[in-house]
Amino acid sequence: MSWWVQLIACFVAAASFSVLLHQPRSSILVSSLIAVAGYSVFLLLNQNTTAYFLASLLIGILCESCARLLKRTATLFITGGIIPLVPGVGLYNTMRHVVEGSYHEAVTVGVNTILGLCAIALAITTSSVIFSVLRPKQRKKGTA
Amino acid sequence: MDAITTTLDAVCLASEMILESGGETYRAEETVERMCQGLHVPRVDVLALPTGLMLTLTTEDGSNVSRLVRVRDRSTNLERIDQCNSISRKVAAGEMSAREALERLREIRRPQKEHRLLLIGASALSAGSFTVMLGGTWADFIVSFFCGMVVQLVMPPLSRMRVPTLLSSLLAGALTTLMALVGTLAVQAVHVEPVISGAIMPLLPGLATTNAMRDTMRGDLVSGGARIIEAILGVMMLAAGIGLMLSMWGGIGA
């Protein structure tokens, strides 16, 4: 499959996943576009742990900025935006190696999967901390 | 006394609905504090947990009103969180009274007509598209599409029958794997890896993980810890379901 088919699939997948979580219609387009942006960065950066971190950081920052701009909560965008990065392949491959009895590979893939998850969590937290540090300025204006 | 009861009702309902819809506990707490500020309650103490909520309002004459709310059913509904959030903001800005807020919240809480077909379609389409996104072919897309469809057909009845969520993740993992493996038997061109990986993506506890991190970072260690365990157990059960079915299939095949 060529890269643009993958990116369109990414958009459709993120959008329909958002429908599944009862996301308000008006926010689905934005969160799915954020998902595509994050996933393309992930593909460009060789799909390693650093790529997980940087792509999620981009998603986190985009989500928090959209939340400020559109006056919605960031959770709305993050849930749909981060889903393409969740390492489902890693989880499946870990289990396949466990079942086949090749525990060495299972540990390698498993640790990589867990590291990926940690990187995503760390990046989302980082972006949310950055924005909550910036928040007091907004409160003075009386918008918070 | 009556005014404070209405305030208590409105505040509790808003916060309870946020917890029920999978919102962060700090958001539930903030909602209570924000609403009480708008309704001129001098002091409020609130502790929200993923499974319950307790709060005490102190009135102007110095008496206390407390309430404990147990939250049992939790699912993900982002729209509800959004609606509660905007109502609480209106109350905080003084644009809405406690009685109005209570009425609006009760309206939102009324069970809405579930678009089951839409949900089934969304689940099928997202499973299929994730498979293509992960490098699957169009044959893989079709198999994964049916995996997503069947999972969404099976899961809601299970949760109505009060099957524990963790057990239903195990079943969902096993079911997805079984369908993918049957798909490879039917069509030789199907690849198992992208099909299973794509079909389990919507089942992974993504919201629980992000909320766990956000709660932990805010210093809500009890809620954060509880949610991290919830997420880890969810992933482990899903993985166990996949592993179980793969090894059973291998046993039959060999």
PDB file of N, CA, C and O in Angstrom, chain A residues 12, chain B residues 124-132 136-147 195:
ATOM      1  N   VAL A  12      -9.712   7.936   8.189  1.00  0.00           N
ATOM      2  CA  VAL A  12     -11.012   7.257   8.310  1.00  0.00           C
ATOM      3  C   VAL A  12     -11.077   6.495   9.630  1.00  0.00           C
ATOM      4  O   VAL A  12     -12.081   6.537  10.354  1.00  0.00           O
TER       5      VAL A  12
ATOM      6  N   ALA B 124     -16.732  -1.278  12.672  1.00  0.00           N
ATOM      7  CA  ALA B 124     -16.252  -2.060  11.532  1.00  0.00           C
ATOM      8  C   ALA B 124     -15.299  -1.234  10.682  1.00  0.00           C
ATOM      9  O   ALA B 124     -14.200  -1.681  10.329  1.00  0.00           O
ATOM     10  N   LEU B 125     -15.687  -0.004  10.397  1.00  0.00           N
ATOM     11  CA  LEU B 125     -14.879   0.857   9.534  1.00  0.00           C
ATOM     12  C   LEU B 125     -13.545   1.194  10.194  1.00  0.00           C
ATOM     13  O   LEU B 125     -12.501   1.216   9.534  1.00  0.00           O
ATOM     14  N   SER B 126     -13.563   1.442  11.510  1.00  0.00           N
ATOM     15  CA  SER B 126     -12.299   1.807  12.148  1.00  0.00           C
ATOM     16  C   SER B 126     -11.369   0.600  12.200  1.00  0.00           C
ATOM     17  O   SER B 126     -10.173   0.725  11.944  1.00  0.00           O
ATOM     18  N   ALA B 127     -11.904  -0.595  12.492  1.00  0.00           N
ATOM     19  CA  ALA B 127     -11.057  -1.788  12.510  1.00  0.00           C
ATOM     20  C   ALA B 127     -10.444  -2.002  11.119  1.00  0.00           C
ATOM     21  O   ALA B 127      -9.234  -2.206  10.988  1.00  0.00           O
ATOM     22  N   GLY B 128     -11.271  -1.923  10.086  1.00  0.00           N
ATOM     23  CA  GLY B 128     -10.780  -2.134   8.733  1.00  0.00           C
ATOM     24  C   GLY B 128      -9.739  -1.107   8.331  1.00  0.00           C
ATOM     25  O   GLY B 128      -8.690  -1.441   7.772  1.00  0.00           O
ATOM     26  N   SER B 129     -10.004   0.175   8.644  1.00  0.00           N
ATOM     27  CA  SER B 129      -9.071   1.220   8.238  1.00  0.00           C
ATOM     28  C   SER B 129      -7.756   1.136   8.992  1.00  0.00           C
ATOM     29  O   SER B 129      -6.695   1.415   8.438  1.00  0.00           O
ATOM     30  N   PHE B 130      -7.816   0.744  10.261  1.00  0.00           N
ATOM     31  CA  PHE B 130      -6.559   0.583  11.007  1.00  0.00           C
ATOM     32  C   PHE B 130      -5.709  -0.498  10.354  1.00  0.00           C
ATOM     33  O   PHE B 130      -4.482  -0.379  10.285  1.00  0.00           O
ATOM     34  N   THR B 131      -6.368  -1.551   9.863  1.00  0.00           N
ATOM     35  CA  THR B 131      -5.628  -2.620   9.192  1.00  0.00           C
ATOM     36  C   THR B 131      -4.910  -2.091   7.954  1.00  0.00           C
ATOM     37  O   THR B 131      -3.731  -2.375   7.746  1.00  0.00           O
ATOM     38  N   VAL B 132      -5.610  -1.290   7.148  1.00  0.00           N
ATOM     39  CA  VAL B 132      -4.979  -0.717   5.953  1.00  0.00           C
ATOM     40  C   VAL B 132      -3.853   0.231   6.367  1.00  0.00           C
ATOM     41  O   VAL B 132      -2.769   0.240   5.783  1.00  0.00           O
ATOM     42  N   GLY B 136      -2.035  -3.296   5.645  1.00  0.00           N
ATOM     43  CA  GLY B 136      -2.815  -4.431   5.165  1.00  0.00           C
ATOM     44  C   GLY B 136      -3.305  -4.210   3.743  1.00  0.00           C
ATOM     45  O   GLY B 136      -3.293  -3.091   3.237  1.00  0.00           O
ATOM     46  N   THR B 137      -3.717  -5.293   3.086  1.00  0.00           N
ATOM     47  CA  THR B 137      -4.270  -5.197   1.728  1.00  0.00           C
ATOM     48  C   THR B 137      -5.788  -5.047   1.810  1.00  0.00           C
ATOM     49  O   THR B 137      -6.352  -5.044   2.902  1.00  0.00           O
ATOM     50  N   TRP B 138      -6.443  -4.958   0.642  1.00  0.00           N
ATOM     51  CA  TRP B 138      -7.900  -4.799   0.661  1.00  0.00           C
ATOM     52  C   TRP B 138      -8.590  -6.057   1.157  1.00  0.00           C
ATOM     53  O   TRP B 138      -9.655  -5.984   1.782  1.00  0.00           O
ATOM     54  N   ALA B 139      -7.999  -7.231   0.905  1.00  0.00           N
ATOM     55  CA  ALA B 139      -8.570  -8.473   1.440  1.00  0.00           C
ATOM     56  C   ALA B 139      -8.524  -8.437   2.969  1.00  0.00           C
ATOM     57  O   ALA B 139      -9.490  -8.811   3.648  1.00  0.00           O
ATOM     58  N   ASP B 140      -7.405  -7.935   3.512  1.00  0.00           N
ATOM     59  CA  ASP B 140      -7.277  -7.809   4.969  1.00  0.00           C
ATOM     60  C   ASP B 140      -8.327  -6.852   5.510  1.00  0.00           C
ATOM     61  O   ASP B 140      -8.905  -7.074   6.577  1.00  0.00           O
ATOM     62  N   PHE B 141      -8.559  -5.766   4.737  1.00  0.00           N
ATOM     63  CA  PHE B 141      -9.547  -4.772   5.150  1.00  0.00           C
ATOM     64  C   PHE B 141     -10.902  -5.428   5.370  1.00  0.00           C
ATOM     65  O   PHE B 141     -11.560  -5.195   6.387  1.00  0.00           O
ATOM     66  N   ILE B 142     -11.291  -6.290   4.422  1.00  0.00           N
ATOM     67  CA  ILE B 142     -12.636  -6.893   4.515  1.00  0.00           C
ATOM     68  C   ILE B 142     -12.734  -7.795   5.744  1.00  0.00           C
ATOM     69  O   ILE B 142     -13.696  -7.716   6.513  1.00  0.00           O
ATOM     70  N   VAL B 143     -11.706  -8.599   5.981  1.00  0.00           N
ATOM     71  CA  VAL B 143     -11.743  -9.501   7.141  1.00  0.00           C
ATOM     72  C   VAL B 143     -11.807  -8.689   8.435  1.00  0.00           C
ATOM     73  O   VAL B 143     -12.623  -8.946   9.327  1.00  0.00           O
ATOM     74  N   SER B 144     -10.953  -7.654   8.501  1.00  0.00           N
ATOM     75  CA  SER B 144     -10.907  -6.829   9.702  1.00  0.00           C
ATOM     76  C   SER B 144     -12.221  -6.082   9.915  1.00  0.00           C
ATOM     77  O   SER B 144     -12.689  -5.909  11.044  1.00  0.00           O
ATOM     78  N   PHE B 145     -12.827  -5.652   8.803  1.00  0.00           N
ATOM     79  CA  PHE B 145     -14.125  -4.976   8.840  1.00  0.00           C
ATOM     80  C   PHE B 145     -15.149  -5.852   9.554  1.00  0.00           C
ATOM     81  O   PHE B 145     -15.858  -5.403  10.461  1.00  0.00           O
ATOM     82  N   PHE B 146     -15.156  -7.147   9.188  1.00  0.00           N
ATOM     83  CA  PHE B 146     -16.119  -8.044   9.837  1.00  0.00           C
ATOM     84  C   PHE B 146     -15.761  -8.292  11.298  1.00  0.00           C
ATOM     85  O   PHE B 146     -16.645  -8.426  12.140  1.00  0.00           O
ATOM     86  N   CYS B 147     -14.458  -8.329  11.615  1.00  0.00           N
ATOM     87  CA  CYS B 147     -14.042  -8.478  13.020  1.00  0.00           C
ATOM     88  C   CYS B 147     -14.635  -7.346  13.852  1.00  0.00           C
ATOM     89  O   CYS B 147     -15.246  -7.584  14.894  1.00  0.00           O
ATOM     90  N   VAL B 195      -4.386  -7.755  10.239  1.00  0.00           N
ATOM     91  CA  VAL B 195      -5.810  -7.895  10.558  1.00  0.00           C
ATOM     92  C   VAL B 195      -6.027  -7.849  12.064  1.00  0.00           C
ATOM     93  O   VAL B 195      -6.809  -7.042  12.573  1.00  0.00           O
TER      94      VAL B 195
END
